[in-house]
mmCIF file of C-alpha atoms in Angstrom:
data_model
loop_
_atom_site.group_PDB
_atom_site.id
_atom_site.type_symbol
_atom_site.label_atom_id
_atom_site.label_comp_id
_atom_site.label_asym_id
_atom_site.label_seq_id
_atom_site.Cartn_x
_atom_site.Cartn_y
_atom_site.Cartn_z
ATOM 1 C CA MET A 1 5.912 26.094 19.750
ATOM 2 C CA ASP A 2 4.428 27.256 16.489
ATOM 3 C CA LEU A 3 3.319 24.534 14.081
ATOM 4 C CA ASN A 4 5.198 26.143 11.213
ATOM 5 C CA ALA A 5 8.359 26.203 13.251
ATOM 6 C CA ILE A 6 7.939 22.561 14.248
ATOM 7 C CA VAL A 7 7.414 21.468 10.654
ATOM 8 C CA SER A 8 10.312 23.573 9.415
ATOM 9 C CA GLU A 9 12.568 22.107 12.052
ATOM 10 C CA LEU A 10 11.508 18.518 11.398
ATOM 11 C CA ALA A 11 11.501 18.637 7.596
ATOM 12 C CA PRO A 12 15.258 18.446 6.913
ATOM 13 C CA ARG A 13 15.760 15.765 9.542
ATOM 14 C CA LEU A 14 12.916 13.728 8.154
ATOM 15 C CA LEU A 15 14.163 14.110 4.597
ATOM 16 C CA ARG A 16 17.620 12.927 5.602
ATOM 17 C CA TYR A 17 16.172 9.954 7.398
ATOM 18 C CA CYS A 18 13.880 8.983 4.528
ATOM 19 C CA LEU A 19 16.635 9.334 1.959
ATOM 20 C CA GLY A 20 19.008 7.234 4.044
ATOM 21 C CA ARG A 21 16.367 4.601 4.571
ATOM 22 C CA SER A 22 15.039 4.356 1.030
ATOM 23 C CA GLY A 23 17.935 5.549 -1.095
ATOM 24 C CA SER A 24 15.333 7.166 -3.311
ATOM 25 C CA PRO A 25 14.995 10.960 -3.264
ATOM 26 C CA GLU A 26 11.531 10.773 -4.806
ATOM 27 C CA LEU A 27 10.252 8.395 -2.196
ATOM 28 C CA ALA A 28 11.973 10.346 0.563
ATOM 29 C CA GLU A 29 10.241 13.529 -0.474
ATOM 30 C CA ASP A 30 6.852 11.861 -0.764
ATOM 31 C CA VAL A 31 7.023 10.096 2.557
ATOM 32 C CA ALA A 32 8.467 13.057 4.440
ATOM 33 C CA GLN A 33 5.723 15.261 3.117
ATOM 34 C CA ASP A 34 3.063 12.681 3.970
ATOM 35 C CA ALA A 35 4.324 12.297 7.521
ATOM 36 C CA LEU A 36 4.465 16.031 8.078
ATOM 37 C CA SER A 37 0.983 16.387 6.599
ATOM 38 C CA VAL A 38 -0.334 13.886 9.110
ATOM 39 C CA LEU A 39 1.209 15.912 11.915
ATOM 40 C CA VAL A 40 -0.302 19.113 10.572
ATOM 41 C CA GLN A 41 -3.724 17.496 10.286
ATOM 42 C CA ARG A 42 -3.531 16.161 13.814
ATOM 43 C CA CYS A 43 -2.552 19.525 15.208
ATOM 44 C CA ARG A 44 -5.237 21.371 13.274
ATOM 45 C CA ALA A 45 -7.837 18.850 14.391
ATOM 46 C CA GLY A 46 -7.032 19.829 17.962
ATOM 47 C CA ASN A 47 -5.401 16.513 18.785
ATOM 48 C CA PRO A 48 -1.658 17.135 18.698
ATOM 49 C CA PRO A 49 0.592 14.204 19.578
ATOM 50 C CA ASP A 50 2.534 14.284 22.821
ATOM 51 C CA HIS A 51 5.858 13.961 21.053
ATOM 52 C CA ALA A 52 5.669 15.489 17.596
ATOM 53 C CA GLU A 53 9.135 14.316 16.711
ATOM 54 C CA ALA A 54 8.533 10.675 17.641
ATOM 55 C CA PHE A 55 5.105 10.794 16.015
ATOM 56 C CA VAL A 56 6.403 12.059 12.698
ATOM 57 C CA PHE A 57 9.268 9.605 12.542
ATOM 58 C CA THR A 58 6.973 6.729 13.437
ATOM 59 C CA VAL A 59 4.567 7.669 10.658
ATOM 60 C CA ALA A 60 7.415 8.075 8.185
ATOM 61 C CA ARG A 61 8.905 4.771 9.207
ATOM 62 C CA ARG A 62 5.651 2.884 8.663
ATOM 63 C CA ARG A 63 4.878 4.521 5.351
ATOM 64 C CA LEU A 64 8.381 3.989 4.086
ATOM 65 C CA ALA A 65 8.159 0.326 4.943
ATOM 66 C CA ARG A 66 4.835 0.081 3.146
ATOM 67 C CA ARG A 67 6.024 1.928 0.059
ATOM 68 C CA LEU A 68 9.242 -0.051 -0.143
ATOM 69 C CA TRP A 69 7.284 -3.276 0.170
ATOM 70 C CA GLN A 70 4.899 -2.174 -2.558
ATOM 71 C CA SER A 71 7.684 -1.114 -4.878
ATOM 72 C CA ARG A 72 9.468 -4.398 -4.295
ATOM 73 C CA TRP A 73 6.402 -6.306 -5.412
ATOM 74 C CA LEU A 74 5.383 -3.999 -8.219
ATOM 75 C CA GLU A 75 8.839 -3.534 -9.672
ATOM 76 C CA PRO A 76 8.833 -6.831 -11.623
ATOM 77 C CA LEU A 77 5.380 -5.979 -12.945
ATOM 78 C CA ASP A 78 6.541 -2.551 -14.053
ATOM 79 C CA VAL A 79 9.523 -4.075 -15.796
ATOM 80 C CA LEU A 80 7.287 -6.653 -17.416
ATOM 81 C CA LEU A 81 4.867 -4.034 -18.661
ATOM 82 C CA GLY A 82 7.659 -1.748 -19.747
ATOM 83 C CA ARG A 83 6.582 0.969 -17.412
ATOM 84 C CA GLN A 84 8.909 3.371 -15.696
ATOM 85 C CA SER A 85 9.813 2.181 -12.232
ATOM 86 C CA GLY A 86 8.158 4.119 -9.422
ATOM 87 C CA GLY A 87 11.390 4.675 -7.599
ATOM 88 C CA ALA A 88 13.962 7.193 -8.609
ATOM 89 C CA ASP A 89 17.118 6.137 -10.294
ATOM 90 C CA PRO A 90 19.715 6.315 -7.539
ATOM 91 C CA GLU A 91 22.561 6.335 -10.008
ATOM 92 C CA ARG A 92 21.100 9.345 -11.734
ATOM 93 C CA PHE A 93 20.505 11.091 -8.462
ATOM 94 C CA THR A 94 23.912 10.350 -7.065
ATOM 95 C CA ALA A 95 25.736 11.147 -10.271
ATOM 96 C CA GLY A 96 28.356 13.657 -9.333
ATOM 97 C CA ARG A 97 27.788 12.895 -5.678
ATOM 98 C CA ALA A 98 30.050 9.949 -5.205
ATOM 99 C CA GLN A 99 30.128 10.538 -1.506
ATOM 100 C CA LEU A 100 26.365 10.158 -1.259
ATOM 101 C CA GLY A 101 26.347 7.062 -3.421
ATOM 102 C CA LEU A 102 28.952 5.459 -1.230
ATOM 103 C CA THR A 103 27.089 6.365 1.918
ATOM 104 C CA LEU A 104 23.788 5.035 0.603
ATOM 105 C CA LYS A 105 25.430 1.842 -0.484
ATOM 106 C CA GLY A 106 27.003 1.421 2.923
ATOM 107 C CA LEU A 107 23.680 2.068 4.626
ATOM 108 C CA SER A 108 21.893 -0.400 2.386
ATOM 109 C CA ARG A 109 24.324 -3.114 3.403
ATOM 110 C CA LEU A 110 23.581 -2.723 7.073
ATOM 111 C CA LYS A 111 21.036 -4.951 8.698
ATOM 112 C CA PRO A 112 17.650 -3.215 8.766
ATOM 113 C CA LYS A 113 17.542 -2.975 12.544
ATOM 114 C CA LEU A 114 21.005 -1.461 12.729
ATOM 115 C CA ARG A 115 20.340 0.919 9.854
ATOM 116 C CA GLU A 116 17.099 2.076 11.404
ATOM 117 C CA ALA A 117 18.736 2.834 14.731
ATOM 118 C CA LEU A 118 21.657 4.656 13.167
ATOM 119 C CA LEU A 119 19.474 6.754 10.896
ATOM 120 C CA LEU A 120 17.142 7.829 13.652
ATOM 121 C CA VAL A 121 19.938 8.858 15.974
ATOM 122 C CA ALA A 122 22.664 10.075 13.651
ATOM 123 C CA VAL A 123 20.679 11.430 10.738
ATOM 124 C CA GLY A 124 17.314 12.141 12.303
ATOM 125 C CA ASP A 125 18.953 13.861 15.290
ATOM 126 C CA MET A 126 16.673 12.086 17.691
ATOM 127 C CA SER A 127 17.544 11.572 21.310
ATOM 128 C CA THR A 128 18.262 8.040 22.436
ATOM 129 C CA ALA A 129 15.041 7.905 24.437
ATOM 130 C CA ASP A 130 12.864 9.124 21.566
ATOM 131 C CA ALA A 131 14.503 6.829 19.029
ATOM 132 C CA ALA A 132 14.065 3.903 21.392
ATOM 133 C CA ARG A 133 10.411 4.820 21.753
ATOM 134 C CA VAL A 134 9.953 4.924 17.995
ATOM 135 C CA LEU A 135 11.561 1.523 17.579
ATOM 136 C CA GLY A 136 9.889 0.058 20.639
ATOM 137 C CA ILE A 137 13.127 -1.073 22.242
ATOM 138 C CA SER A 138 15.094 -0.125 25.325
ATOM 139 C CA SER A 139 17.640 2.665 25.298
ATOM 140 C CA SER A 140 20.496 0.287 25.959
ATOM 141 C CA ALA A 141 19.457 -1.911 23.034
ATOM 142 C CA LEU A 142 19.302 1.132 20.833
ATOM 143 C CA LYS A 143 22.790 2.242 21.850
ATOM 144 C CA MET A 144 24.090 -1.210 21.066
ATOM 145 C CA ARG A 145 22.531 -1.177 17.615
ATOM 146 C CA VAL A 146 23.836 2.287 16.861
ATOM 147 C CA SER A 147 27.310 1.300 17.944
ATOM 148 C CA ARG A 148 27.307 -1.797 15.752
ATOM 149 C CA ALA A 149 25.909 0.126 12.822
ATOM 150 C CA ARG A 150 28.608 2.770 13.098
ATOM 151 C CA GLN A 151 31.286 0.141 13.254
ATOM 152 C CA GLN A 152 30.025 -1.727 10.187
ATOM 153 C CA LEU A 153 29.500 1.452 8.225
ATOM 154 C CA GLN A 154 32.998 2.627 9.038
ATOM 155 C CA VAL A 155 34.389 -0.635 7.761
ATOM 156 C CA HIS A 156 32.393 -0.355 4.559
ATOM 157 C CA LEU A 157 33.453 3.223 3.951
ATOM 158 C CA ALA A 158 37.069 2.356 4.655
ATOM 159 C CA GLU A 159 36.949 -0.477 2.144
ATOM 160 C CA HIS A 160 35.452 1.574 -0.644
ATOM 161 C CA ASP A 161 36.905 4.961 0.006
ATOM 162 C CA PRO A 162 40.211 4.415 1.791
ATOM 163 C CA SER A 163 41.474 7.883 1.096
ATOM 164 C CA VAL A 164 38.621 9.307 3.044
ATOM 165 C CA ALA A 165 38.227 6.758 5.744
ATOM 166 C CA THR A 166 41.796 5.851 6.681
ATOM 167 C CA GLU A 167 42.109 8.749 8.979
ATOM 168 C CA GLU A 168 38.705 8.139 10.496
ATOM 169 C CA MET A 169 39.382 4.438 10.929
ATOM 170 C CA GLU A 170 42.630 5.112 12.699
ATOM 171 C CA SER A 171 40.969 7.436 15.113
ATOM 172 C CA TYR A 172 38.087 4.990 15.460
ATOM 173 C CA ASP A 173 40.417 2.108 16.250
ATOM 174 C CA HIS A 174 42.279 4.276 18.663
ATOM 175 C CA ALA A 175 39.086 5.245 20.422
ATOM 176 C CA ALA A 176 37.886 1.643 20.484
ATOM 177 C CA THR A 177 41.064 0.446 22.146
ATOM 178 C CA MET B 1 5.289 11.218 -8.415
ATOM 179 C CA ARG B 2 7.316 14.279 -7.953
ATOM 180 C CA GLN B 3 10.618 14.555 -9.664
ATOM 181 C CA PRO B 4 13.700 14.410 -7.515
ATOM 182 C CA ASP B 5 15.590 17.540 -6.940
ATOM 183 C CA LEU B 6 18.367 17.134 -9.457
ATOM 184 C CA ASP B 7 19.325 20.724 -9.866
ATOM 185 C CA PRO B 8 23.049 20.858 -9.211
ATOM 186 C CA ARG B 9 22.664 24.357 -7.889
ATOM 187 C CA SER B 10 20.462 23.111 -5.102
ATOM 188 C CA LYS B 11 22.764 20.308 -4.053
ATOM 189 C CA PRO B 12 24.831 20.549 -0.934
ATOM 190 C CA ALA B 13 28.467 21.304 -1.299
ATOM 191 C CA GLU B 14 30.286 18.743 -3.376
ATOM 192 C CA GLY B 15 33.118 16.702 -1.986
ATOM 193 C CA ARG B 16 34.029 15.795 1.469
ATOM 194 C CA PRO B 17 32.334 17.355 4.425
ATOM 195 C CA PRO B 18 34.366 19.884 6.313
ATOM 196 C CA GLN B 19 37.211 18.281 8.167
ATOM 197 C CA PRO B 20 36.177 17.816 11.756
ATOM 198 C CA ALA B 21 38.228 19.189 14.541
ATOM 199 C CA PRO B 22 40.694 16.695 15.948
ATOM 200 C CA ASN B 23 38.970 16.468 19.309
ATOM 201 C CA ILE B 24 35.724 15.194 17.805
ATOM 202 C CA SER B 25 35.042 11.519 18.372
ATOM 203 C CA PRO B 26 34.953 9.150 15.402
ATOM 204 C CA ASP B 27 31.284 8.503 16.058
ATOM 205 C CA GLN B 28 30.598 12.174 15.779
ATOM 206 C CA GLN B 29 32.687 12.362 12.618
ATOM 207 C CA LEU B 30 30.675 9.590 11.056
ATOM 208 C CA ASP B 31 27.399 11.203 12.051
ATOM 209 C CA ASP B 32 28.532 14.508 10.605
ATOM 210 C CA ARG B 33 29.473 12.821 7.395
ATOM 211 C CA LEU B 34 26.128 11.035 7.170
ATOM 212 C CA ARG B 35 24.255 14.261 7.782
ATOM 213 C CA ALA B 36 26.338 16.113 5.231
ATOM 214 C CA ASP B 37 25.849 13.436 2.590
ATOM 215 C CA LEU B 38 22.128 13.139 3.094
ATOM 216 C CA GLU B 39 21.495 16.826 3.600
ATOM 217 C CA PRO B 40 18.576 17.961 1.429
ATOM 218 C CA SER B 41 18.657 21.212 -0.428
ATOM 219 C CA GLU B 42 17.005 24.245 1.081
ATOM 220 C CA GLU B 43 14.639 24.384 -1.833
ATOM 221 C CA LEU B 44 13.500 20.833 -1.186
ATOM 222 C CA VAL B 45 13.013 21.509 2.505
ATOM 223 C CA ARG B 46 11.003 24.615 1.751
ATOM 224 C CA ARG B 47 8.861 22.768 -0.776
ATOM 225 C CA VAL B 48 8.108 19.886 1.558
ATOM 226 C CA THR B 49 7.337 22.245 4.419
ATOM 227 C CA LEU B 50 4.952 24.359 2.395
ATOM 228 C CA ARG B 51 3.154 21.390 0.940
ATOM 229 C CA ALA B 52 2.802 19.737 4.315
ATOM 230 C CA LEU B 53 1.363 22.892 5.812
ATOM 231 C CA SER B 54 -1.072 23.439 2.983
ATOM 232 C CA SER B 55 -2.149 19.992 1.868
ATOM 233 C CA ARG B 56 -4.346 17.229 3.177
ATOM 234 C CA ASP B 57 -3.003 13.900 4.266
ATOM 235 C CA PRO B 58 -2.773 12.076 0.926
ATOM 236 C CA GLU B 59 -3.237 8.664 2.475
ATOM 237 C CA THR B 60 -6.387 9.795 4.235
ATOM 238 C CA ALA B 61 -7.633 11.246 0.982
ATOM 239 C CA ARG B 62 -6.926 7.967 -0.754
ATOM 240 C CA SER B 63 -8.797 6.020 1.893
ATOM 241 C CA VAL B 64 -11.765 8.345 1.564
ATOM 242 C CA SER B 65 -11.837 7.925 -2.180
ATOM 243 C CA TRP B 66 -11.577 4.182 -1.808
ATOM 244 C CA ALA B 67 -14.276 3.981 0.821
ATOM 245 C CA PRO B 68 -17.177 3.633 -1.632
ATOM 246 C CA ALA B 69 -15.500 0.655 -3.269
ATOM 247 C CA TRP B 70 -15.227 -1.051 0.085
ATOM 248 C CA VAL B 71 -18.793 -0.179 0.926
ATOM 249 C CA TRP B 72 -20.051 -1.534 -2.365
ATOM 250 C CA SER B 73 -18.032 -4.697 -2.000
ATOM 251 C CA PHE B 74 -19.437 -5.215 1.472
ATOM 252 C CA LEU B 75 -22.974 -4.644 0.285
ATOM 253 C CA LEU B 76 -22.437 -7.025 -2.600
ATOM 254 C CA VAL B 77 -21.255 -9.766 -0.269
ATOM 255 C CA LEU B 78 -24.093 -9.011 2.111
ATOM 256 C CA GLY B 79 -26.629 -9.188 -0.694
ATOM 257 C CA PHE B 80 -25.265 -12.457 -1.954
ATOM 258 C CA ALA B 81 -25.340 -13.909 1.552
ATOM 259 C CA GLY B 82 -28.915 -12.748 1.949
ATOM 260 C CA TRP B 83 -29.911 -14.258 -1.372
ATOM 261 C CA TRP B 84 -28.212 -17.498 -0.409
ATOM 262 C CA TRP B 85 -29.971 -17.603 2.927
ATOM 263 C CA LEU B 86 -33.419 -16.596 1.796
ATOM 264 C CA GLY B 87 -33.381 -18.557 -1.413
ATOM 265 C CA PRO B 88 -33.855 -17.454 -4.988
ATOM 266 C CA TYR B 89 -37.497 -16.579 -4.586
ATOM 267 C CA PRO B 90 -37.962 -14.641 -1.400
ATOM 268 C CA GLY B 91 -41.375 -13.307 -0.770
ATOM 269 C CA PRO B 92 -44.287 -13.309 1.606
ATOM 270 C CA SER B 93 -45.295 -16.566 3.172
ATOM 271 C CA PRO B 94 -48.335 -18.098 1.487
ATOM 272 C CA VAL B 95 -49.386 -19.524 4.777
ATOM 273 C CA GLY B 96 -49.133 -16.225 6.493
ATOM 274 C CA SER B 97 -50.911 -14.436 3.681
ATOM 275 C CA THR B 98 -53.776 -16.861 3.273
ATOM 276 C CA ASP B 99 -54.132 -18.330 6.698
ATOM 277 C CA PRO B 100 -52.359 -16.298 9.303
ATOM 278 C CA SER B 101 -53.672 -18.533 12.032
ATOM 279 C CA ILE B 102 -51.169 -21.259 11.200
ATOM 280 C CA ASP B 103 -48.204 -20.938 13.441
ATOM 281 C CA SER B 104 -45.330 -21.200 11.056
ATOM 282 C CA ARG B 105 -42.855 -21.290 13.876
ATOM 283 C CA SER B 106 -43.829 -24.779 14.922
ATOM 284 C CA ALA B 107 -45.405 -26.349 11.901
ATOM 285 C CA GLU B 108 -44.536 -29.677 10.444
ATOM 286 C CA ILE B 109 -44.117 -29.669 6.709
ATOM 287 C CA LEU B 110 -44.205 -32.546 4.330
ATOM 288 C CA LEU B 111 -41.822 -31.963 1.523
ATOM 289 C CA PRO B 112 -41.627 -33.949 -1.666
ATOM 290 C CA ASP B 113 -38.198 -35.312 -2.229
ATOM 291 C CA ARG B 114 -37.553 -34.598 -5.879
ATOM 292 C CA GLY B 115 -40.875 -36.111 -6.845
ATOM 293 C CA ARG B 116 -40.132 -39.559 -5.450
ATOM 294 C CA SER B 117 -41.528 -39.591 -1.969
ATOM 295 C CA ALA B 118 -42.579 -37.128 0.608
ATOM 296 C CA GLY B 119 -39.874 -36.235 3.028
ATOM 297 C CA SER B 120 -40.608 -34.433 6.207
ATOM 298 C CA SER B 121 -39.097 -31.540 7.960
ATOM 299 C CA THR B 122 -39.785 -30.843 11.562
ATOM 300 C CA GLY B 123 -38.625 -28.225 13.939
ATOM 301 C CA PRO B 124 -38.920 -24.492 14.003
ATOM 302 C CA ILE B 125 -39.323 -22.954 10.597
ATOM 303 C CA LEU B 126 -37.175 -19.965 10.121
ATOM 304 C CA HIS B 127 -38.608 -18.852 6.863
ATOM 305 C CA LEU B 128 -41.424 -19.838 4.544
ATOM 306 C CA SER B 129 -42.089 -18.011 1.350
ATOM 307 C CA ASN B 130 -43.802 -18.462 -1.946
ATOM 308 C CA ARG B 131 -43.529 -16.814 -5.292
ATOM 309 C CA ASP B 132 -44.515 -17.883 -8.748
ATOM 310 C CA GLY B 133 -45.462 -21.364 -7.697
ATOM 311 C CA PHE B 134 -42.343 -22.070 -5.663
ATOM 312 C CA VAL B 135 -42.212 -22.573 -1.958
ATOM 313 C CA THR B 136 -39.029 -21.985 -0.064
ATOM 314 C CA VAL B 137 -38.819 -23.685 3.270
ATOM 315 C CA SER B 138 -35.994 -22.950 5.631
ATOM 316 C CA SER B 139 -35.526 -24.598 8.950
ATOM 317 C CA ALA B 140 -32.743 -25.553 11.242
ATOM 318 C CA GLN B 141 -32.267 -28.650 9.143
ATOM 319 C CA GLY B 142 -31.540 -26.739 6.023
ATOM 320 C CA SER B 143 -33.233 -24.872 3.246
ATOM 321 C CA ARG B 144 -34.838 -25.990 0.023
ATOM 322 C CA TRP B 145 -37.410 -24.819 -2.407
ATOM 323 C CA VAL B 146 -40.040 -26.910 -4.101
ATOM 324 C CA MET B 147 -42.642 -26.334 -6.758
ATOM 325 C CA LEU B 148 -46.190 -26.361 -5.531
ATOM 326 C CA SER B 149 -47.139 -28.633 -8.376
ATOM 327 C CA ASN B 150 -44.743 -31.240 -6.966
ATOM 328 C CA ALA B 151 -45.941 -30.877 -3.425
ATOM 329 C CA VAL B 152 -48.052 -33.381 -1.561
ATOM 330 C CA PRO B 153 -51.316 -33.831 -3.493
ATOM 331 C CA SER B 154 -54.099 -31.835 -2.159
ATOM 332 C CA HIS B 155 -57.378 -33.408 -1.131
ATOM 333 C CA GLY B 156 -59.739 -30.597 -1.741
ATOM 334 C CA ALA B 157 -57.597 -27.759 -0.664
ATOM 335 C CA ASP B 158 -60.350 -25.289 -0.388
ATOM 336 C CA GLY B 159 -60.244 -22.470 2.016
ATOM 337 C CA GLY B 160 -57.437 -20.777 0.206
ATOM 338 C CA VAL B 161 -54.772 -22.416 2.226
ATOM 339 C CA GLY B 162 -52.892 -23.982 -0.605
ATOM 340 C CA PRO B 163 -52.592 -27.283 -2.428
ATOM 341 C CA ASN B 164 -50.135 -28.797 0.006
ATOM 342 C CA VAL B 165 -52.363 -28.614 3.017
ATOM 343 C CA LYS B 166 -54.043 -31.855 3.840
ATOM 344 C CA PRO B 167 -57.751 -31.658 4.416
ATOM 345 C CA ASN B 168 -57.630 -33.496 7.706
ATOM 346 C CA GLN B 169 -55.741 -30.570 9.117
ATOM 347 C CA LEU B 170 -58.508 -28.206 8.106
ATOM 348 C CA ASP B 171 -60.998 -28.218 10.867
ATOM 349 C CA PRO B 172 -64.095 -26.158 10.058
ATOM 350 C CA SER B 173 -64.891 -25.974 13.723
ATOM 351 C CA ASN B 174 -61.541 -24.504 14.412
ATOM 352 C CA PRO B 175 -61.030 -21.823 11.821
ATOM 353 C CA SER B 176 -58.218 -20.249 13.748
ATOM 354 C CA GLY B 177 -56.139 -23.358 13.211
ATOM 355 C CA ASP B 178 -55.066 -23.618 16.834
ATOM 356 C CA ASP B 179 -54.624 -27.156 17.945
ATOM 357 C CA PRO B 180 -56.185 -27.587 21.390
ATOM 358 C CA LYS B 181 -54.018 -30.619 22.069
ATOM 359 C CA GLY B 182 -50.894 -28.784 21.194
ATOM 360 C CA ARG B 183 -50.114 -30.945 18.189
ATOM 361 C CA ARG B 184 -48.398 -29.421 15.296
ATOM 362 C CA ARG B 185 -50.144 -29.064 12.024
ATOM 363 C CA GLU B 186 -49.036 -30.447 8.762
ATOM 364 C CA ILE B 187 -49.042 -28.192 5.804
#
C-alpha cells in the first residue's frame, strides 16, 4: 500500500483518538502529526513497521502521555508567570459544539485504562487484536474494558443529555438484559 | 503551537449525529456518536497529512539539537572527575623525568603529614606528578599533594633526583636504581 494512502487513512482516526484522549485540539493535531511523521521517517528509511496502524497509535499514545504529563507540571508555572497555557481552551473549542463538549467530559471521567481501550477501538477503528497489542493486554481483557467504558459513558451521557440518551439507554438496557 | 481549527465552516455537522437505524446495537450507536463528535475537519486532516509527509520527526530534531548540550555536560563531568582523580596539578612525574630508573609502580614514599611528621605510603603508586613545586601522589590508599619544600629534608640530593630522595637510596654503584635484593626504594 502506498505511504500516502496509509497516512491519509490513518490521519483522521489518529486525530479522533488524540482529541478524545487529550481533549485539546491543539495537542491532538501536534501529536497526530508527530506520530505520522515518525511512521513516514521509518518507511523512508527502509525500515517500515510490521503493523503501521499499531505502530502509529503506540507512538501517539506515548507522546500524548508525555505531553499531558508535561502540561500538567508546567501549567502552574505558566499561570504563575502569567503565560498563556500550552493547551487549547476546550471551552473555546467546543463552543457551539455542545455535543462534543459533553462527549469529552464523559470521556475524561472514565478511568484511563477504560478510556484508552474505548478510544482505540471505537474512535481509532482498531481491531480488537491490534488494540490489545498496543495496550499490551489480552483480547478478552480489552473487550472487558471496552464494555465497561461504553456502559459508564452511556450513563454519563444519559445523566447530562437525557433527551439524547434516553432512547439509547433504553435500547442499551434492553440489549443488556 | 499551531492554532486549533476553529473555523465553523470546517467543523463537522452541528447537532446530533444521524439517527442510527433501529437494528444497530447500542454499542454501535455509541461508537458512531463518538466518531461523529470527534470527527476532525477535512482541512485539518489534509493539513496533518501533508505536514507528516513533508516534515521531519520533530522529536528527533529536538533530540539532535539537544545532543550537544548532553555531550558538553558529559564532558564537563568527565573533566571534573579527571581533575579530581589526578589532582589540581597534573603533570609529568619528576621521578620519571629525572630518574626513569626508579620504578614508580612499587616505590615507597615518605610523605610529610602537614609538616608535623613524616607519614608513609606503601603499595603500588598509581600516579606521581610534579608541577610548580607540588608533588601529587596517588596510590590505592588515597591521593594527596604536598609541597616539595615540606617534604622530607634532603641530605645532599644531588643527582637531580629531587629533594625528597634520601641519599642512602642513591647508590653510585647502581645508577639504574634497581635493587638487587628486591627491596623497594624510598623517595
